[in-house]
Each structure stands twice: as C-alpha cells, then as structure tokens.
C-alpha cells in the first residue's frame, strides 16, 4: 500500500484499508463471541478477524492491480528484483535503528506513565485514557500531513525536482506547526 502511495495513488490504498477495517469490525464480535455455528474464540478470534481482514484486503488489492495492469505489478521475470541487496539493507538498518530506538523509548515511557497513573485509582486511569485518546485525535492530522509530505518528497526526489522537494517540505512543516 505504501508503494501505491509513493507512486502518487493515495485513494486506492485508502479504499483497501477501509475494506480491511470494515471486515475487522464485522468479524471481531463474530469470532470473539461466536455466532451460530461459529464457536467463541475469545482473544484468538480478534487476531483471526484481523488476519482475515488484512489478507482479504491484500488479495483484493492485488486482484485490482492485475485487472488494471498497473505499472507497479511485478511479473515472473521481475521477481529477482525482490532479492535484498545487502548494502541497501545495511543502510536501511543504520537509518532506521535510531527511529526504532525512539519508538522503544516512547513505548517504555507510556508503560511507566500508565503504571504511575494506575496507582491513583480507576477514575484517574479512565480520565488518563480519555485524555490520551483526545491527544491521539490531535496528532492524527499531523501524522497524515507527515505521511503525505513523505510520499510527495519521495516522488520529487525520484524525479530530481529538488525545488519542489524544498517547497513540499516547507508547506508540510507550516501545516504541522499551525
């Protein structure tokens, strides 16, 4: 899906993510609690619902790519291109390691914070949960702008349009600050 976004198509991935979410929402209660001949699976049902939703969405998207004869579609003779290049893989790991460590620190601090909040009782924990959810809603537009800027910058870097890279970055930063 990220590849389609990088190629300038943000609608198709959106529709397939929407399909996945709708399937997940419908299948979760069915598989968790059981309906008719389907036995209740508990938390495993939730995992299975997500797996089914994701695989269905992926299969449908691949089918659409084949039907449209999309330029990103790989053919048998191009499958060798998927073999990882160790130099590129090493560079990706070196660039991604700091971001991965940042996420570990953020997740760890969230666990510590939740542990501290839990000591004040269920009302405080509930209030913290509500505040965290509201903060997530505040962050969503910034994350969306960041994802779109990333996609647009990647396209323009690939095209060698460095002036547009700078302009997209400036506008994206301006939107996120506001």
GROMACS .gro file of C-alpha atoms in nm:
model
  178
    1UNK     CA    1   0.000   0.000   0.000
    2UNK     CA    2   0.288   0.233   0.077
    3UNK     CA    3   0.424   0.167  -0.272
    4UNK     CA    4   0.099   0.286  -0.427
    5UNK     CA    5   0.113   0.599  -0.212
    6UNK     CA    6   0.472   0.655  -0.320
    7UNK     CA    7   0.359   0.628  -0.682
    8UNK     CA    8   0.106   0.905  -0.623
    9UNK     CA    9  -0.209   0.698  -0.566
   10UNK     CA   10  -0.339   0.760  -0.216
   11UNK     CA   11  -0.704   0.674  -0.285
   12UNK     CA   12  -0.665   0.307  -0.375
   13UNK     CA   13  -0.477   0.221  -0.052
   14UNK     CA   14  -0.739   0.419   0.143
   15UNK     CA   15  -1.023   0.212  -0.003
   16UNK     CA   16  -0.848  -0.115   0.074
   17UNK     CA   17  -0.763  -0.002   0.428
   18UNK     CA   18  -1.130   0.090   0.466
   19UNK     CA   19  -1.228  -0.259   0.343
   20UNK     CA   20  -0.989  -0.411   0.597
   21UNK     CA   21  -1.127  -0.201   0.884
   22UNK     CA   22  -1.491  -0.277   0.795
   23UNK     CA   23  -1.418  -0.650   0.773
   24UNK     CA   24  -1.227  -0.636   1.102
   25UNK     CA   25  -1.513  -0.454   1.277
   26UNK     CA   26  -1.769  -0.703   1.146
   27UNK     CA   27  -1.562  -1.018   1.209
   28UNK     CA   28  -1.429  -0.927   1.556
   29UNK     CA   29  -1.753  -0.974   1.752
   30UNK     CA   30  -1.848  -1.278   1.543
   31UNK     CA   31  -1.521  -1.457   1.611
   32UNK     CA   32  -1.471  -1.335   1.968
   33UNK     CA   33  -1.819  -1.420   2.099
   34UNK     CA   34  -1.926  -1.677   1.840
   35UNK     CA   35  -2.242  -1.661   1.631
   36UNK     CA   36  -2.449  -1.960   1.521
   37UNK     CA   37  -2.219  -2.245   1.422
   38UNK     CA   38  -1.906  -2.033   1.479
   39UNK     CA   39  -1.767  -2.110   1.826
   40UNK     CA   40  -1.647  -1.827   2.054
   41UNK     CA   41  -1.270  -1.794   2.014
   42UNK     CA   42  -1.204  -1.514   2.264
   43UNK     CA   43  -0.895  -1.303   2.204
   44UNK     CA   44  -0.774  -1.550   1.940
   45UNK     CA   45  -1.090  -1.462   1.746
   46UNK     CA   46  -0.980  -1.099   1.738
   47UNK     CA   47  -0.642  -1.197   1.596
   48UNK     CA   48  -0.808  -1.425   1.341
   49UNK     CA   49  -1.053  -1.149   1.240
   50UNK     CA   50  -0.765  -0.909   1.180
   51UNK     CA   51  -0.573  -1.170   0.982
   52UNK     CA   52  -0.875  -1.249   0.763
   53UNK     CA   53  -0.948  -0.878   0.708
   54UNK     CA   54  -0.587  -0.797   0.616
   55UNK     CA   55  -0.545  -1.096   0.383
   56UNK     CA   56  -0.878  -1.028   0.211
   57UNK     CA   57  -0.783  -0.665   0.157
   58UNK     CA   58  -0.440  -0.764   0.023
   59UNK     CA   59  -0.585  -1.024  -0.216
   60UNK     CA   60  -0.846  -0.777  -0.343
   61UNK     CA   61  -0.581  -0.510  -0.398
   62UNK     CA   62  -0.352  -0.749  -0.586
   63UNK     CA   63  -0.651  -0.856  -0.797
   64UNK     CA   64  -0.726  -0.493  -0.879
   65UNK     CA   65  -0.363  -0.430  -0.973
   66UNK     CA   66  -0.372  -0.725  -1.214
   67UNK     CA   67  -0.705  -0.616  -1.360
   68UNK     CA   68  -0.578  -0.261  -1.418
   69UNK     CA   69  -0.241  -0.390  -1.543
   70UNK     CA   70  -0.081  -0.145  -1.301
   71UNK     CA   71   0.277  -0.039  -1.376
   72UNK     CA   72   0.390  -0.143  -1.026
   73UNK     CA   73   0.280  -0.502  -1.079
   74UNK     CA   74   0.573  -0.745  -1.078
   75UNK     CA   75   0.585  -1.020  -1.339
   76UNK     CA   76   0.765  -1.354  -1.308
   77UNK     CA   77   1.085  -1.229  -1.473
   78UNK     CA   78   1.098  -0.932  -1.232
   79UNK     CA   79   1.072  -1.135  -0.910
   80UNK     CA   80   1.453  -1.143  -0.887
   81UNK     CA   81   1.433  -0.770  -0.814
   82UNK     CA   82   1.287  -0.860  -0.473
   83UNK     CA   83   1.615  -1.021  -0.366
   84UNK     CA   84   1.760  -0.792  -0.096
   85UNK     CA   85   2.082  -0.604  -0.166
   86UNK     CA   86   2.294  -0.629   0.149
   87UNK     CA   87   2.444  -0.280   0.108
   88UNK     CA   88   2.099  -0.124   0.079
   89UNK     CA   89   1.968  -0.338   0.365
   90UNK     CA   90   2.260  -0.230   0.586
   91UNK     CA   91   2.195   0.137   0.502
   92UNK     CA   92   1.825   0.098   0.582
   93UNK     CA   93   1.900  -0.064   0.917
   94UNK     CA   94   2.151   0.208   1.005
   95UNK     CA   95   1.898   0.479   0.917
   96UNK     CA   96   1.606   0.300   1.083
   97UNK     CA   97   1.780   0.198   1.405
   98UNK     CA   98   1.756   0.541   1.571
   99UNK     CA   99   1.386   0.561   1.484
  100UNK     CA  100   1.331   0.210   1.621
  101UNK     CA  101   1.507   0.301   1.944
  102UNK     CA  102   1.297   0.617   1.965
  103UNK     CA  103   0.980   0.406   1.942
  104UNK     CA  104   1.111   0.174   2.217
  105UNK     CA  105   1.172   0.476   2.442
  106UNK     CA  106   0.827   0.621   2.366
  107UNK     CA  107   0.653   0.287   2.433
  108UNK     CA  108   0.852   0.232   2.751
  109UNK     CA  109   0.769   0.578   2.880
  110UNK     CA  110   0.399   0.516   2.805
  111UNK     CA  111   0.413   0.196   3.013
  112UNK     CA  112   0.584   0.378   3.301
  113UNK     CA  113   0.333   0.664   3.279
  114UNK     CA  114   0.038   0.423   3.279
  115UNK     CA  115   0.184   0.241   3.581
  116UNK     CA  116   0.210   0.571   3.768
  117UNK     CA  117  -0.144   0.674   3.671
  118UNK     CA  118  -0.284   0.334   3.777
  119UNK     CA  119  -0.170   0.396   4.135
  120UNK     CA  120  -0.429   0.677   4.162
  121UNK     CA  121  -0.731   0.455   4.101
  122UNK     CA  122  -0.974   0.367   3.826
  123UNK     CA  123  -1.120   0.716   3.781
  124UNK     CA  124  -0.781   0.870   3.721
  125UNK     CA  125  -0.692   0.583   3.488
  126UNK     CA  126  -1.014   0.637   3.292
  127UNK     CA  127  -0.951   1.012   3.271
  128UNK     CA  128  -0.596   0.948   3.152
  129UNK     CA  129  -0.733   0.708   2.889
  130UNK     CA  130  -0.975   0.974   2.763
  131UNK     CA  131  -0.702   1.238   2.755
  132UNK     CA  132  -0.470   1.000   2.568
  133UNK     CA  133  -0.741   0.929   2.313
  134UNK     CA  134  -0.803   1.301   2.262
  135UNK     CA  135  -0.430   1.355   2.218
  136UNK     CA  136  -0.431   1.082   1.953
  137UNK     CA  137  -0.703   1.270   1.765
  138UNK     CA  138  -0.494   1.587   1.782
  139UNK     CA  139  -0.192   1.400   1.644
  140UNK     CA  140  -0.374   1.234   1.354
  141UNK     CA  141  -0.379   1.535   1.120
  142UNK     CA  142  -0.008   1.596   1.182
  143UNK     CA  143   0.071   1.231   1.109
  144UNK     CA  144  -0.140   1.244   0.792
  145UNK     CA  145   0.041   1.557   0.672
  146UNK     CA  146   0.373   1.391   0.753
  147UNK     CA  147   0.282   1.080   0.553
  148UNK     CA  148   0.167   1.282   0.254
  149UNK     CA  149   0.477   1.503   0.265
  150UNK     CA  150   0.695   1.192   0.280
  151UNK     CA  151   0.522   1.046  -0.026
  152UNK     CA  152   0.541   1.372  -0.222
  153UNK     CA  153   0.906   1.426  -0.132
  154UNK     CA  154   0.991   1.070  -0.241
  155UNK     CA  155   0.821   1.126  -0.577
  156UNK     CA  156   1.004   1.453  -0.633
  157UNK     CA  157   1.340   1.314  -0.524
  158UNK     CA  158   1.291   1.033  -0.775
  159UNK     CA  159   1.209   1.289  -1.044
  160UNK     CA  160   1.506   1.508  -0.946
  161UNK     CA  161   1.280   1.807  -0.873
  162UNK     CA  162   1.475   1.946  -0.577
  163UNK     CA  163   1.297   2.282  -0.575
  164UNK     CA  164   0.965   2.100  -0.529
  165UNK     CA  165   1.121   1.886  -0.253
  166UNK     CA  166   1.211   2.202  -0.062
  167UNK     CA  167   0.869   2.360  -0.124
  168UNK     CA  168   0.673   2.048  -0.020
  169UNK     CA  169   0.885   2.023   0.295
  170UNK     CA  170   0.826   2.390   0.382
  171UNK     CA  171   0.449   2.370   0.326
  172UNK     CA  172   0.427   2.044   0.522
  173UNK     CA  173   0.615   2.192   0.815
  174UNK     CA  174   0.397   2.503   0.806
  175UNK     CA  175   0.077   2.296   0.815
  176UNK     CA  176   0.205   2.086   1.105
  177UNK     CA  177   0.310   2.389   1.307
  178UNK     CA  178  -0.027   2.555   1.256
   0.00000   0.00000   0.00000
